Amino acid sequence: MKQDIHPDYHEITVIMTDGSEFKTRSTYGKPGDTLRLDIDPKTHPAWTGVHRLVDTGGQLAKFNKRFQGLGIKN
């Protein structure tokens, strides 16, 4: 096997959306770094069954502005 071609694999801390945290091994960042999640299995609709709209970058506002005159009520 070739030497020095694999990324560094080290321990990091992952912080979930509810504030809980756990340690895991990853190639993310440097040893001891923290990864904060915006969406995780506790909040993602695929796991919770609850669907909600997440407006990232104003896309939802842009959509509503573009189609506001079609007679669809909020």
Backbone as CSV, one residue per row, in Angstrom:
resi,resn,N_x,N_y,N_z,CA_x,CA_y,CA_z,C_x,C_y,C_z
1,MET,0.838,-1.170,0.000,0.000,0.000,0.000,0.890,1.243,0.000
2,LYS,0.462,2.272,-0.753,1.240,3.506,-0.831,1.162,4.269,0.486
3,GLN,2.254,4.889,0.841,2.326,5.676,2.067,1.883,7.117,1.795
4,ASP,1.333,7.769,2.801,1.000,9.198,2.776,-0.025,9.594,1.715
5,ILE,-0.935,8.696,1.327,-1.980,9.076,0.377,-3.353,9.149,1.031
6,HIS,-3.473,8.672,2.250,-4.757,8.660,2.932,-4.919,9.896,3.809
7,PRO,-6.151,10.437,3.911,-6.358,11.603,4.776,-6.209,11.223,6.247
8,ASP,-5.926,12.224,7.056,-5.778,12.021,8.495,-7.133,11.658,9.097
9,TYR,-7.194,10.595,9.855,-8.418,10.084,10.471,-8.280,10.274,11.968
10,HIS,-9.108,11.151,12.554,-8.933,11.546,13.951,-10.293,11.705,14.634
11,GLU,-10.276,11.998,15.931,-11.505,12.137,16.710,-12.001,13.578,16.685
12,ILE,-13.334,13.763,16.443,-13.974,15.073,16.487,-15.227,14.967,17.358
13,THR,-15.804,16.111,17.688,-17.051,16.162,18.438,-18.153,16.650,17.509
14,VAL,-19.284,15.933,17.474,-20.439,16.320,16.665,-21.517,16.825,17.613
15,ILE,-22.038,18.041,17.337,-23.105,18.617,18.152,-24.385,18.625,17.328
16,MET,-25.415,17.947,17.856,-26.700,17.833,17.172,-27.494,19.129,17.342
17,THR,-28.630,19.242,16.638,-29.442,20.460,16.696,-30.047,20.693,18.068
18,ASP,-30.250,19.644,18.863,-30.834,19.812,20.199,-29.774,20.058,21.270
19,GLY,-28.511,20.148,20.879,-27.433,20.425,21.829,-26.699,19.191,22.324
20,SER,-27.253,18.008,22.094,-26.542,16.798,22.516,-25.302,16.620,21.643
21,GLU,-24.321,15.957,22.174,-23.073,15.783,21.419,-22.514,14.385,21.619
22,PHE,-21.675,14.000,20.664,-20.987,12.725,20.761,-19.659,12.828,20.031
23,LYS,-18.768,11.941,20.364,-17.453,11.902,19.720,-17.442,10.789,18.686
24,THR,-16.771,11.052,17.572,-16.631,10.073,16.505,-15.307,10.301,15.811
25,ARG,-14.950,9.389,14.954,-13.722,9.543,14.176,-14.092,9.957,12.771
26,SER,-13.314,10.898,12.197,-13.640,11.458,10.900,-12.391,12.043,10.249
27,THR,-12.512,12.388,8.976,-11.449,13.108,8.277,-11.744,14.603,8.256
28,TYR,-12.868,15.031,8.871,-13.269,16.434,8.928,-12.314,17.230,9.815
29,GLY,-11.854,18.371,9.348,-11.069,19.302,10.152,-9.788,18.736,10.728
30,LYS,-9.492,19.199,11.946,-8.294,18.772,12.656,-8.703,18.006,13.912
31,PRO,-7.797,17.288,14.521,-8.139,16.573,15.755,-8.712,17.523,16.810
32,GLY,-9.842,17.134,17.399,-10.472,17.938,18.429,-11.462,18.969,17.914
33,ASP,-11.631,19.119,16.596,-12.579,20.085,16.047,-14.014,19.699,16.388
34,THR,-14.928,20.670,16.225,-16.342,20.468,16.508,-17.139,20.664,15.222
35,LEU,-18.050,19.741,14.945,-18.943,19.826,13.791,-20.350,20.064,14.313
36,ARG,-20.941,21.229,13.987,-22.307,21.552,14.417,-23.251,21.262,13.245
37,LEU,-24.289,20.492,13.511,-25.225,20.102,12.473,-26.412,21.057,12.407
38,ASP,-26.844,21.408,11.180,-28.044,22.210,10.977,-29.269,21.305,10.901
39,ILE,-29.117,20.166,10.263,-30.190,19.186,10.134,-29.600,17.836,10.501
40,ASP,-30.296,17.105,11.351,-29.825,15.798,11.782,-31.011,14.836,11.848
41,PRO,-30.795,13.580,12.173,-31.904,12.611,12.208,-33.015,12.972,13.193
42,LYS,-32.737,13.832,14.175,-33.782,14.224,15.122,-34.709,15.289,14.545
43,THR,-34.277,16.002,13.489,-35.083,17.075,12.920,-35.423,16.866,11.454
44,HIS,-34.778,15.947,10.767,-34.993,15.768,9.332,-36.323,15.052,9.079
45,PRO,-37.125,15.547,8.128,-38.435,14.953,7.858,-38.387,13.478,7.461
46,ALA,-37.318,13.032,6.875,-37.228,11.631,6.461,-37.272,10.695,7.666
47,TRP,-36.797,11.160,8.815,-36.793,10.329,10.021,-37.931,10.665,10.982
48,THR,-38.360,11.936,10.991,-39.386,12.341,11.952,-40.799,12.195,11.413
49,GLY,-40.965,12.259,10.088,-42.289,12.197,9.493,-43.011,13.532,9.515
50,VAL,-42.388,14.571,10.054,-42.972,15.904,10.104,-42.285,16.750,9.041
51,HIS,-43.086,17.289,8.125,-42.514,18.093,7.041,-42.662,19.571,7.361
52,ARG,-41.587,20.294,7.194,-41.618,21.738,7.368,-40.703,22.345,6.324
53,LEU,-40.965,23.578,5.959,-40.172,24.248,4.941,-39.007,24.984,5.590
54,VAL,-37.819,24.756,5.069,-36.625,25.433,5.554,-36.226,26.427,4.478
55,ASP,-36.287,27.707,4.790,-35.982,28.750,3.820,-34.491,29.046,3.849
56,THR,-33.773,28.552,2.841,-32.338,28.806,2.756,-32.086,29.793,1.632
57,GLY,-31.504,30.917,1.947,-31.160,31.907,0.940,-32.359,32.642,0.373
58,GLY,-33.493,32.651,1.076,-34.659,33.376,0.595,-35.378,32.712,-0.560
59,GLN,-35.112,31.442,-0.822,-35.737,30.763,-1.953,-37.242,30.652,-1.776
60,LEU,-37.686,30.393,-0.560,-39.118,30.291,-0.309,-39.791,31.652,-0.499
61,ALA,-39.169,32.715,-0.034,-39.715,34.061,-0.213,-39.763,34.424,-1.703
62,LYS,-38.728,34.058,-2.441,-38.691,34.329,-3.873,-39.808,33.572,-4.596
63,PHE,-40.029,32.326,-4.219,-41.090,31.522,-4.806,-42.459,32.135,-4.512
64,ASN,-42.693,32.506,-3.252,-43.975,33.106,-2.879,-44.223,34.414,-3.613
65,LYS,-43.191,35.231,-3.786,-43.327,36.501,-4.499,-43.645,36.255,-5.967
66,ARG,-43.004,35.282,-6.558,-43.192,34.991,-7.980,-44.602,34.470,-8.270
67,PHE,-45.167,33.677,-7.369,-46.442,33.052,-7.642,-47.582,33.573,-6.758
68,GLN,-47.438,34.785,-6.207,-48.459,35.290,-5.298,-49.769,35.632,-5.989
69,GLY,-49.777,35.911,-7.274,-50.990,36.302,-7.965,-51.787,35.167,-8.567
70,LEU,-51.488,33.918,-8.249,-52.178,32.786,-8.858,-53.441,32.374,-8.122
71,GLY,-53.801,33.083,-7.064,-55.029,32.780,-6.353,-54.898,31.683,-5.305
72,ILE,-53.699,31.266,-5.002,-53.468,30.263,-3.962,-53.337,30.995,-2.634
73,LYS,-54.150,30.601,-1.673,-54.133,31.294,-0.388,-53.207,30.586,0.593
74,ASN,-52.533,31.379,1.438,-51.619,30.812,2.443,-52.350,30.222,3.583
